[in-house]
Short mmCIF file of C-alpha atoms in Angstrom, two decimals:
data_model
loop_
_atom_site.label_atom_id
_atom_site.label_comp_id
_atom_site.label_asym_id
_atom_site.label_seq_id
_atom_site.Cartn_x
_atom_site.Cartn_y
_atom_site.Cartn_z
CA MET Y 1 169.89 96.17 170.03
CA GLY Y 2 170.89 96.89 166.45
CA PHE Y 3 173.21 99.44 164.92
CA ASP Y 4 171.49 102.83 165.09
CA THR Y 5 172.70 106.44 164.83
CA ALA Y 6 173.79 106.60 168.47
CA THR Y 7 175.68 103.30 168.20
CA ALA Y 8 177.41 104.35 165.00
CA THR Y 9 178.46 107.61 166.63
CA ALA Y 10 179.65 105.74 169.71
CA TRP Y 11 181.69 103.40 167.48
CA ILE Y 12 183.67 106.25 165.91
CA THR Y 13 184.04 108.12 169.22
CA THR Y 14 185.32 104.98 170.95
CA ALA Y 15 187.64 104.17 168.05
CA ASN Y 16 189.06 107.69 168.35
CA ALA Y 17 189.66 107.20 172.09
CA VAL Y 18 191.33 103.79 171.82
CA VAL Y 19 193.55 104.79 168.89
CA LYS Y 20 194.59 107.92 170.77
CA GLU Y 21 195.45 105.75 173.75
CA ASP Y 22 197.41 103.29 171.58
CA GLU Y 23 199.00 105.93 169.35
CA ALA Y 24 202.52 105.24 170.60
CA ARG Y 25 202.17 101.46 170.15
CA LEU Y 26 200.91 101.85 166.55
CA THR Y 27 203.72 104.25 165.76
CA ALA Y 28 206.30 101.85 167.22
CA LEU Y 29 204.90 98.98 165.11
CA ASP Y 30 205.10 101.22 162.04
CA ALA Y 31 208.63 102.39 162.84
CA ALA Y 32 209.76 98.76 162.83
CA ILE Y 33 208.70 98.05 159.26
CA GLY Y 34 207.37 101.32 157.82
CA ASP Y 35 208.10 104.96 158.53
CA GLY Y 36 206.62 105.49 162.00
CA ASP Y 37 203.67 107.76 161.39
CA HIS Y 38 200.66 105.41 161.52
CA GLY Y 39 199.62 106.19 165.10
CA ALA Y 40 199.81 109.96 164.70
CA ASN Y 41 198.05 109.84 161.32
CA LEU Y 42 195.14 107.70 162.39
CA ALA Y 43 194.70 109.64 165.64
CA ARG Y 44 194.47 112.84 163.58
CA GLY Y 45 192.08 111.14 161.13
CA LEU Y 46 189.70 109.79 163.76
CA ALA Y 47 189.65 113.13 165.58
CA ALA Y 48 188.58 114.63 162.24
CA ALA Y 49 185.97 111.87 161.88
CA VAL Y 50 184.45 112.77 165.25
CA ALA Y 51 184.51 116.46 164.30
CA GLY Y 52 182.82 115.63 160.98
CA ILE Y 53 179.99 113.82 162.77
CA GLU Y 54 179.53 116.67 165.28
CA GLU Y 55 179.38 119.20 162.48
CA LYS Y 56 176.96 117.33 160.20
CA ARG Y 57 174.83 115.71 162.91
CA PRO Y 58 173.67 112.87 160.62
CA GLU Y 59 170.35 111.26 161.41
CA THR Y 60 171.12 107.72 160.26
CA PRO Y 61 173.95 105.29 161.09
CA GLY Y 62 174.87 105.33 157.39
CA GLY Y 63 175.11 109.11 157.50
CA VAL Y 64 177.40 108.88 160.53
CA LEU Y 65 179.84 106.58 158.75
CA VAL Y 66 179.83 108.70 155.57
CA ALA Y 67 180.56 111.86 157.59
CA ALA Y 68 183.30 110.07 159.52
CA GLY Y 69 184.88 108.79 156.30
CA ARG Y 70 184.84 112.24 154.73
CA GLY Y 71 186.51 113.69 157.82
CA ILE Y 72 189.28 111.08 157.67
CA VAL Y 73 190.01 111.62 153.95
CA ALA Y 74 190.12 115.39 154.44
CA LYS Y 75 192.64 115.35 157.30
CA THR Y 76 194.74 112.22 157.30
CA GLY Y 77 196.90 111.83 154.19
CA GLY Y 78 199.26 108.89 153.90
CA ALA Y 79 197.83 105.55 152.83
CA SER Y 80 195.61 105.16 155.88
CA GLY Y 81 193.58 108.30 155.05
CA PRO Y 82 192.15 107.17 151.71
CA LEU Y 83 191.88 103.54 152.86
CA TYR Y 84 190.02 104.09 156.15
CA GLY Y 85 188.11 107.09 154.79
CA SER Y 86 186.83 105.31 151.69
CA ALA Y 87 186.08 102.18 153.73
CA LEU Y 88 183.82 104.02 156.18
CA ARG Y 89 182.14 106.04 153.43
CA ARG Y 90 181.39 102.88 151.46
CA ALA Y 91 180.06 101.13 154.59
CA GLY Y 92 177.84 104.13 155.28
CA LYS Y 93 176.48 104.12 151.75
CA ALA Y 94 175.78 100.39 151.98
CA LEU Y 95 173.57 101.05 155.02
CA GLY Y 96 171.43 103.45 152.97
CA ASP Y 97 168.79 105.28 155.05
CA THR Y 98 168.21 102.43 157.49
CA ALA Y 99 167.54 103.89 160.93
CA ASP Y 100 168.51 100.77 162.86
CA ALA Y 101 170.58 98.17 161.01
CA ASP Y 102 170.32 94.51 161.98
CA ALA Y 103 173.24 92.07 161.90
CA THR Y 104 172.67 91.15 158.26
CA GLN Y 105 172.65 94.80 157.17
CA LEU Y 106 175.72 95.67 159.22
CA GLY Y 107 177.46 92.56 157.84
CA ALA Y 108 176.81 93.81 154.31
CA ALA Y 109 178.23 97.22 155.29
CA LEU Y 110 181.40 95.57 156.63
CA GLU Y 111 181.67 93.62 153.37
CA ALA Y 112 181.46 96.92 151.47
CA MET Y 113 184.20 98.30 153.73
CA LEU Y 114 186.48 95.36 152.90
CA ALA Y 115 185.73 95.68 149.18
CA ALA Y 116 186.69 99.37 149.25
CA ILE Y 117 190.05 98.64 150.88
CA VAL Y 118 190.85 95.70 148.61
CA GLU Y 119 189.98 97.76 145.53
CA LEU Y 120 191.88 100.92 146.49
CA GLY Y 121 194.90 99.24 148.04
CA ALA Y 122 194.98 96.35 145.56
CA ALA Y 123 195.85 94.12 148.50
CA ALA Y 124 194.85 90.51 149.06
CA GLU Y 125 194.93 88.28 152.12
CA GLY Y 126 198.50 87.30 152.96
CA ASP Y 127 200.04 90.61 151.86
CA LYS Y 128 200.50 91.67 155.52
CA THR Y 129 198.04 94.57 155.55
CA MET Y 130 194.81 95.62 157.29
CA VAL Y 131 193.05 93.20 154.90
CA ASP Y 132 194.47 90.31 156.94
CA ALA Y 133 192.55 91.48 160.02
CA LEU Y 134 189.40 92.67 158.27
CA THR Y 135 188.79 89.65 156.02
CA PRO Y 136 188.43 87.01 158.78
CA ALA Y 137 186.46 89.55 160.85
CA VAL Y 138 183.93 90.11 158.07
CA GLN Y 139 183.68 86.36 157.49
CA ALA Y 140 183.04 85.72 161.18
CA PHE Y 141 180.49 88.54 161.38
CA THR Y 142 178.47 87.51 158.31
CA ALA Y 143 178.56 83.81 159.25
CA LEU Y 144 177.02 84.54 162.64
CA ALA Y 145 174.53 87.01 161.14
CA ALA Y 146 173.42 84.33 158.68
CA ASP Y 147 172.76 82.05 161.65
CA GLY Y 148 170.48 84.68 163.14
CA ALA Y 149 172.89 86.13 165.72
CA GLU Y 150 172.44 89.63 167.11
CA VAL Y 151 174.82 92.48 166.24
CA ALA Y 152 176.60 92.22 169.60
CA ALA Y 153 177.49 88.54 169.23
CA ALA Y 154 178.57 88.97 165.61
CA ALA Y 155 180.73 92.00 166.44
CA HIS Y 156 182.36 90.14 169.31
CA ALA Y 157 183.25 87.22 167.01
CA ALA Y 158 184.53 89.68 164.40
CA ALA Y 159 186.89 91.35 166.88
CA ASP Y 160 188.25 87.95 167.98
CA ALA Y 161 188.77 86.94 164.35
CA ALA Y 162 190.55 90.22 163.65
CA GLU Y 163 192.89 89.61 166.57
CA ALA Y 164 193.72 86.15 165.23
CA GLY Y 165 194.23 87.70 161.79
CA LEU Y 166 196.56 90.28 163.29
CA ALA Y 167 198.64 87.58 164.99
CA ALA Y 168 198.85 85.76 161.67
CA THR Y 169 200.54 88.79 160.06
CA ILE Y 170 203.65 88.33 162.25
CA PRO Y 171 205.30 85.56 160.17
CA MET Y 172 204.20 87.10 156.86
CA GLN Y 173 206.47 88.91 154.40
CA ALA Y 174 204.92 92.25 153.38
CA ARG Y 175 203.94 92.71 149.75
CA LYS Y 176 202.17 96.08 149.97
CA GLY Y 177 202.96 99.48 151.43
CA ARG Y 178 206.30 100.67 152.72
CA ALA Y 179 206.95 97.44 154.62
CA SER Y 180 207.22 95.63 151.28
CA TYR Y 181 210.55 97.39 150.62
CA LEU Y 182 212.04 95.43 153.51
CA GLY Y 183 211.48 92.08 151.85
CA ALA Y 184 212.33 89.24 154.24
CA ARG Y 185 213.18 91.72 156.99
CA SER Y 186 209.46 92.51 157.37
CA VAL Y 187 208.92 89.02 158.80
CA GLY Y 188 208.48 88.82 162.59
CA HIS Y 189 206.49 92.01 163.10
CA GLU Y 190 202.78 92.71 163.55
CA ASP Y 191 201.39 94.77 160.67
CA PRO Y 192 200.44 98.25 161.96
CA GLY Y 193 197.43 98.51 159.61
CA ALA Y 194 196.09 95.15 160.81
CA ALA Y 195 196.68 96.35 164.40
CA SER Y 196 194.68 99.55 163.94
CA MET Y 197 191.92 97.67 162.10
CA THR Y 198 191.70 95.29 165.07
CA LEU Y 199 191.30 98.27 167.40
CA LEU Y 200 188.41 99.54 165.27
CA LEU Y 201 186.65 96.17 165.31
CA ARG Y 202 187.20 95.79 169.05
CA ALA Y 203 185.63 99.23 169.48
CA LEU Y 204 182.60 98.04 167.47
CA ALA Y 205 182.23 95.01 169.74
CA GLU Y 206 182.48 97.27 172.80
CA VAL Y 207 179.77 99.72 171.77
CA THR Y 208 177.33 97.05 170.58
CA ALA Y 209 177.74 94.79 173.62
CA MET P 1 215.22 115.01 170.87
CA LYS P 2 216.92 118.35 170.42
CA LYS P 3 215.42 120.28 167.49
CA LEU P 4 214.98 123.90 166.46
CA ILE P 5 211.20 123.88 166.70
CA ASN P 6 208.48 125.57 168.69
CA SER P 7 206.47 122.36 169.03
CA PRO P 8 205.98 119.22 166.93
CA ASP P 9 202.50 120.53 166.03
CA THR P 10 203.70 123.77 164.46
CA VAL P 11 206.76 122.55 162.52
CA ILE P 12 205.14 122.77 159.10
CA THR P 13 203.23 126.00 159.70
CA ASP P 14 206.38 127.69 161.03
CA ALA P 15 208.42 126.55 158.02
CA LEU P 16 205.74 127.78 155.60
CA ARG P 17 205.66 131.18 157.32
CA GLY P 18 209.41 131.34 156.85
CA MET P 19 209.19 130.42 153.17
CA ALA P 20 206.60 133.15 152.67
CA ALA P 21 208.86 135.70 154.35
CA ALA P 22 212.00 134.63 152.48
CA HIS P 23 210.62 134.24 148.95
CA PRO P 24 208.37 137.01 147.65
CA ALA P 25 208.17 135.24 144.27
CA LEU P 26 206.11 132.55 145.99
CA GLU P 27 202.54 132.70 147.17
CA VAL P 28 202.42 130.62 150.35
CA ASP P 29 198.97 129.69 151.63
CA VAL P 30 199.95 128.73 155.18
CA GLU P 31 196.44 127.79 156.26
CA ASN P 32 195.69 125.46 153.33
CA ARG P 33 199.30 124.39 152.89
CA VAL P 34 199.79 125.18 149.22
CA ILE P 35 202.87 126.88 147.73
CA SER P 36 202.39 128.42 144.29
CA ARG P 37 203.92 131.01 142.02
CA ALA P 38 203.00 134.58 142.93
CA GLY P 39 200.82 136.09 140.24
CA GLY P 40 199.20 132.77 139.41
CA PRO P 41 199.85 130.30 136.58
CA ALA P 42 200.93 131.43 133.11
CA GLN P 43 197.81 131.32 130.94
CA GLY P 44 197.89 128.75 128.16
CA LYS P 45 200.80 126.82 129.69
CA VAL P 46 200.75 123.41 131.30
CA GLY P 47 200.88 123.56 135.10
CA LEU P 48 203.08 121.24 137.15
CA VAL P 49 202.03 120.10 140.62
CA SER P 50 203.93 117.90 142.99
CA GLY P 51 203.72 117.21 146.67
CA GLY P 52 204.38 114.67 149.36
CA GLY P 53 205.34 114.45 152.96
CA SER P 54 207.21 117.32 154.57
CA GLY P 55 210.74 116.70 155.81
CA HIS P 56 212.28 116.40 152.33
CA GLU P 57 213.05 120.10 151.86
CA PRO P 58 213.77 121.68 149.47
CA LEU P 59 211.49 119.10 147.77
CA HIS P 60 208.83 120.19 146.72
CA GLY P 61 208.05 123.78 147.78
CA GLY P 62 211.63 124.86 147.07
CA TYR P 63 211.17 123.90 143.42
CA VAL P 64 208.17 126.13 142.77
CA GLY P 65 208.99 128.91 140.34
CA TYR P 66 209.90 129.76 136.77
CA GLY P 67 210.92 126.71 134.75
CA MET P 68 209.89 124.13 137.33
CA LEU P 69 206.75 123.56 139.47
CA THR P 70 203.66 125.76 139.39
CA ALA P 71 202.41 124.63 142.80
CA ALA P 72 203.29 122.19 145.56
CA ALA P 73 201.31 120.58 148.39
CA PRO P 74 203.35 119.67 151.49
CA GLY P 75 201.77 117.05 153.75
CA GLU P 76 202.48 116.34 157.39
CA VAL P 77 206.03 115.16 158.13
CA TYR P 78 206.65 112.00 156.04
CA THR P 79 202.92 111.81 155.21
CA SER P 80 201.37 112.57 151.84
CA PRO P 81 199.10 115.62 151.48
CA VAL P 82 195.31 115.14 151.46
CA PRO P 83 193.16 115.22 148.29
CA ASP P 84 191.54 118.62 149.01
CA GLN P 85 194.97 120.18 149.38
CA ILE P 86 196.25 118.65 146.13
CA LEU P 87 193.05 119.81 144.38
CA LEU P 88 193.68 123.37 145.57
CA ALA P 89 197.27 123.22 144.29
CA THR P 90 195.95 121.89 140.97
CA GLN P 91 193.44 124.75 140.68
CA ARG P 92 196.20 127.27 141.38
CA ALA P 93 198.42 125.64 138.73
CA ASP P 94 195.82 125.47 135.99
CA GLY P 95 196.43 128.01 133.24
CA GLY P 96 193.86 126.39 130.95
CA ALA P 97 196.24 123.86 129.35
CA GLY P 98 195.88 121.15 131.98
CA VAL P 99 198.05 120.05 134.88
CA LEU P 100 200.73 117.40 135.27
CA HIS P 101 200.84 115.65 138.64
CA ILE P 102 204.33 114.42 139.51
CA VAL P 103 203.87 111.72 142.14
CA LYS P 104 206.53 109.72 143.96
CA ASN P 105 205.72 106.02 144.06
CA TYR P 106 204.67 105.64 147.67
CA THR P 107 201.26 104.12 148.39
CA GLY P 108 199.91 107.16 150.26
CA ASP P 109 201.08 109.67 147.65
CA VAL P 110 199.64 107.61 144.80
CA LEU P 111 196.24 107.15 146.52
CA ASN P 112 195.80 110.79 147.57
CA PHE P 113 196.90 112.17 144.18
CA ARG P 114 194.56 109.75 142.42
CA MET P 115 191.62 110.97 144.51
CA ALA P 116 192.64 114.59 143.86
CA ALA P 117 192.91 113.99 140.10
CA GLU P 118 189.32 112.69 140.10
CA LEU P 119 188.16 115.79 141.98
CA ALA P 120 190.01 118.02 139.47
CA GLU P 121 188.41 116.22 136.50
CA ASP P 122 185.02 116.97 138.07
CA GLU P 123 185.96 120.65 137.76
CA ASP P 124 187.01 120.22 134.12
CA ILE P 125 190.73 120.50 134.77
CA ARG P 126 192.56 117.92 132.69
CA VAL P 127 195.14 116.09 134.80
CA VAL P 128 197.79 113.59 133.71
CA SER P 129 199.86 111.85 136.38
CA VAL P 130 203.42 110.62 136.11
CA VAL P 131 204.61 108.38 138.93
CA THR P 132 208.36 108.44 139.58
CA ASP P 133 209.99 105.16 140.59
CA ASP P 134 213.73 105.54 140.24
CA ASP P 135 214.95 103.72 143.38
CA ALA P 136 217.22 100.90 142.24
CA ALA P 137 217.28 99.54 145.81
CA VAL P 138 213.83 98.04 145.43
CA GLU P 139 213.10 95.10 143.21
CA ASP P 140 210.15 95.96 141.00
CA SER P 141 207.98 92.89 141.31
CA THR P 142 204.56 91.77 142.39
CA PHE P 143 206.08 91.21 145.83
CA THR P 144 206.60 94.92 146.56
CA ALA P 145 204.56 98.07 146.11
CA GLY P 146 206.94 98.77 143.23
CA ARG P 147 210.09 100.84 143.21
CA ARG P 148 210.06 104.03 145.26
CA GLY P 149 210.15 107.49 143.74
CA VAL P 150 213.14 109.34 145.21
CA GLY P 151 215.90 111.67 143.88
CA GLY P 152 214.89 111.27 140.25
CA THR P 153 211.83 113.35 141.08
CA VAL P 154 214.06 116.46 141.09
CA MET P 155 215.22 115.73 137.53
CA VAL P 156 211.67 115.04 136.37
CA GLU P 157 210.39 118.31 137.89
CA LYS P 158 213.22 120.36 136.34
CA ILE P 159 213.15 118.89 132.84
CA ALA P 160 209.34 118.61 132.53
CA GLY P 161 209.09 122.16 133.93
CA ALA P 162 211.38 123.44 131.18
CA ALA P 163 209.26 121.69 128.53
CA ALA P 164 206.10 123.29 129.96
CA GLU P 165 207.80 126.70 129.99
CA GLU P 166 208.57 126.27 126.27
CA GLY P 167 204.87 125.75 125.62
CA ALA P 168 204.73 121.98 125.12
CA ASP P 169 201.23 120.55 125.55
CA LEU P 170 200.18 118.32 128.47
CA ASP P 171 200.77 115.02 126.70
CA ALA P 172 204.20 116.15 125.51
CA VAL P 173 205.20 117.35 128.99
CA ALA P 174 204.01 114.05 130.47
CA ALA P 175 205.98 112.12 127.84
CA ILE P 176 209.17 114.02 128.72
CA ALA P 177 208.59 113.40 132.43
CA THR P 178 208.11 109.69 131.76
CA ARG P 179 211.28 109.56 129.67
CA VAL P 180 213.36 111.23 132.39
CA ASN P 181 212.00 108.79 134.96
CA GLU P 182 212.79 105.79 132.74
CA ARG P 183 216.37 106.99 132.22
CA THR P 184 217.02 107.69 135.92
CA ARG P 185 218.08 105.50 138.85
CA SER P 186 218.95 106.32 142.46
CA PHE P 187 220.46 104.56 145.46
CA ALA P 188 220.85 105.82 149.04
CA ILE P 189 223.01 104.87 152.01
CA ALA P 190 222.32 106.13 155.55
CA LEU P 191 224.65 106.41 158.53
CA HIS P 192 222.06 107.59 161.08
CA ALA P 193 218.25 107.81 160.88
CA GLY P 194 216.39 111.11 161.01
CA THR P 195 214.05 111.97 163.86
CA VAL P 196 210.39 112.71 163.12
CA PRO P 197 209.41 115.55 165.51
CA ALA P 198 206.16 113.85 166.58
CA ALA P 199 207.96 110.56 167.31
CA GLY P 200 210.88 112.19 169.17
CA LYS P 201 213.46 109.50 168.43
CA PRO P 202 215.33 108.24 165.35
CA GLY P 203 213.37 106.01 162.93
CA PHE P 204 215.93 103.21 163.30
CA GLU P 205 219.11 102.51 165.23
CA LEU P 206 222.45 101.77 163.64
CA ALA P 207 225.60 100.74 165.46
CA GLU P 208 228.78 102.77 164.94
CA ASN P 209 230.09 100.18 162.45
CA GLU P 210 226.85 99.77 160.48
CA VAL P 211 225.20 101.49 157.50
CA GLU P 212 221.73 101.07 156.02
CA LEU P 213 222.02 100.17 152.33
CA GLY P 214 219.20 101.15 150.02
CA VAL P 215 217.35 103.30 152.52
CA GLY P 216 214.22 105.21 151.42
CA ILE P 217 213.49 108.89 152.00
CA HIS P 218 211.31 108.41 155.09
CA GLY P 219 213.86 106.75 157.30
CA GLU P 220 212.18 103.49 156.38
CA PRO P 221 214.94 100.90 156.68
CA GLY P 222 216.78 99.70 153.59
CA ARG P 223 216.78 96.18 152.32
CA GLU P 224 219.94 95.23 154.16
CA ARG P 225 222.43 96.43 156.67
CA GLY P 226 226.11 96.53 155.83
CA ALA P 227 229.42 97.32 157.44
CA MET P 228 230.66 100.90 157.56
CA ALA P 229 233.40 101.31 154.97
CA PRO P 230 235.52 104.04 153.36
CA LEU P 231 233.69 106.44 151.03
CA HIS P 232 235.27 104.80 147.97
CA ASP P 233 233.57 101.48 148.79
CA LEU P 234 230.18 102.97 149.73
CA VAL P 235 229.96 105.02 146.51
CA GLY P 236 231.12 101.99 144.52
CA TYR P 237 228.41 99.84 146.12
CA ALA P 238 225.69 102.40 145.25
CA LEU P 239 226.85 102.78 141.65
CA ASP P 240 227.18 99.01 141.19
CA VAL P 241 223.49 98.64 142.13
CA ILE P 242 222.45 101.48 139.80
CA HIS P 243 224.62 100.12 136.96
CA ALA P 244 223.18 96.61 137.31
CA ASP P 245 219.67 98.04 136.98
CA LEU P 246 220.30 100.57 134.20
CA PRO P 247 223.80 100.64 132.67
CA VAL P 248 225.60 103.93 133.31
CA GLU P 249 226.69 104.93 129.80
CA GLY P 250 226.97 107.93 127.51
CA ASN P 251 226.52 111.42 128.94
CA VAL P 252 225.03 111.43 132.42
CA LEU P 253 223.63 113.91 134.89
CA VAL P 254 224.68 113.01 138.43
CA MET P 255 223.09 114.29 141.62
CA LEU P 256 225.13 113.68 144.77
CA ASN P 257 222.52 114.44 147.38
CA GLY P 258 222.77 114.86 151.13
CA GLN P 259 220.00 113.45 153.32
CA GLY P 260 219.87 116.44 155.66
CA ALA P 261 222.71 116.06 158.15
CA THR P 262 225.71 115.40 155.93
CA PRO P 263 228.31 118.15 155.48
CA LEU P 264 229.25 119.30 152.00
CA ILE P 265 232.87 118.26 152.55
CA GLU P 266 231.65 114.64 152.62
CA LEU P 267 229.29 115.11 149.67
CA TYR P 268 232.08 116.55 147.52
CA GLY P 269 234.29 113.64 148.54
CA ALA P 270 231.52 111.30 147.45
CA PHE P 271 231.10 113.17 144.18
CA ALA P 272 234.82 112.76 143.43
CA GLU P 273 234.47 109.00 143.96
CA ALA P 274 231.32 108.89 141.84
CA THR P 275 232.93 110.76 138.97
CA ALA P 276 235.97 108.48 139.06
CA TRP P 277 233.74 105.37 139.08
CA ILE P 278 231.59 106.62 136.19
CA GLU P 279 234.51 107.76 134.01
CA GLY P 280 236.24 104.47 134.82
CA HIS P 281 233.20 102.70 133.31
CA GLY P 282 233.47 104.73 130.10
CA ALA P 283 230.60 107.19 130.70
CA THR P 284 230.92 110.99 131.01
CA VAL P 285 229.51 113.22 133.73
CA THR P 286 228.32 116.24 131.75
CA ARG P 287 225.95 117.82 134.30
CA SER P 288 225.91 117.65 138.09
CA LEU P 289 224.32 118.75 141.34
CA VAL P 290 226.03 118.40 144.72
CA GLY P 291 224.11 119.40 147.84
CA ASN P 292 220.86 118.84 149.75
CA TYR P 293 218.07 118.49 147.19
CA ILE P 294 215.82 115.77 148.60
CA THR P 295 216.38 115.23 152.29
CA SER P 296 215.05 113.04 155.08
CA LEU P 297 214.90 115.48 158.01
CA ASP P 298 218.23 115.14 159.85
CA GLN P 299 219.18 111.74 158.49
CA SER P 300 222.87 111.48 157.65
CA GLY P 301 224.05 109.79 154.52
CA PHE P 302 223.87 110.39 150.80
CA SER P 303 222.03 109.32 147.69
CA ILE P 304 223.28 109.14 144.13
CA THR P 305 220.95 109.75 141.21
CA VAL P 306 222.10 109.13 137.65
CA THR P 307 220.13 110.28 134.58
CA ARG P 308 221.19 109.19 131.12
CA LEU P 309 221.04 112.36 129.07
CA ASP P 310 220.42 112.92 125.39
CA ASP P 311 220.58 116.22 123.49
CA GLU P 312 216.99 117.20 124.23
CA LEU P 313 217.18 116.36 127.95
CA THR P 314 220.49 118.26 128.23
CA ARG P 315 218.96 121.32 126.59
CA LEU P 316 215.92 121.22 128.88
CA TRP P 317 218.16 120.71 131.93
CA ASP P 318 220.17 123.81 130.93
CA ALA P 319 217.03 125.93 130.35
CA PRO P 320 216.60 128.82 132.80
CA VAL P 321 215.11 128.07 136.20
CA ALA P 322 214.31 130.39 139.11
CA THR P 323 213.14 128.67 142.29
CA PRO P 324 214.33 128.97 145.90
CA ALA P 325 216.50 125.84 145.61
CA LEU P 326 217.49 125.70 141.92
CA ARG P 327 218.37 128.80 139.97
CA TRP P 328 220.39 129.43 136.84
CA GLY P 329 220.28 131.19 133.48
CA ARG P 330 217.85 133.87 134.56
#
């Protein structure tokens, strides 16, 4: 099975459900080193993403991600709104009008997602941001896709890599976002953006399995 | 959590309905969350738009009016507004001479305002953005997202607003705003964190004998924790940090600001200490504000903002202003 319109829709719907379920945990992570609104923001954003898809009823997986991204930008605010919104829009555009993306095409879309976040947030690996979860995930996904793996196997590896990337943010000192103001005091905490990104990638693995 | 609210979901809508009822000189679009001057922008004058998370009242909606902002976009509590909302505020502020965006240096504010500025340019509204970053608590280096924009934003909005009211063009208004920002530094100390309604508990915990030094305006913790001390020492600490970053000299405007839950008796006490410190260092306090001007919900504590004045900035500060939270000369 590839990544078609139904799978793309299921990805966003599942992401909405798991973020809603983990809203309190994300907010607690953010309260420790940021300002404690990440869970509530992203839950609002993903609910808007689902509403955007229902309203537009896109006919391609790319269209689904573009509609989801637009919904997030329009309702979220904060830093996570533009970052997640632009990321999904860019991934959707990278898919073009493909009706059923294979692992290579979806890998390219995830690369476009990472590029959007790096560009907008001006963050690099090691800054203690969502980039630290997404970068190893994209690398794992595209490496498996290049070896001829199916979407499901690549997505599973990507979610595992994101989780490892998330764990690696704990000893890091933040250099971007509000956590950066804490300096050395940001060390010892999971980054909330990397945590929510990991949830999204785990949701992708779930719906493609 | 004990708060005077109907529910965490309606906090902002309820406050906007109240602003609409209390201030007929404002046009409050409750549904789209934009506060603008009733009667629309003055034609041929530069519009000023600011915005950011709610919870900092009177910033920014309370500064909409003659001589200050043309429109403001309040986001969710502690969360920046969204691009569509900022675009709408920009459209309502455009009198044909372009619009200045005054943006506090927080990642979310900067990103959403940047996206909104692009949308406005698509509609042929010229936008220039000035990012305020007056917080002396944060080291401005490649290892942070840069210094935060905090209390200095009030000074920038007032002085740039006066320049726009006089008919200065967009580039000139932006240049004044930039100059005020460069000549301004702030530092904040918190005794207790505020409580975001949706979270239901304080953003951080402090023991009875602790204070948060260099705290931001979203309850985000400061760079270090210190021991509670008499007012004299706390004010001295704050001014030492400001002075080390930008020497306090000449004629200065001082804002002694409460963070939302600090009584005026304490703020006036702090202002007395600040004045003594500044005069003791050979500078003169020629203009002042004491009260709640940029708050952090119900956080307790204070911030000090110092702007080094010159003749032009003094004149523009003294120019008439008529907004819900700042009003003189008119």
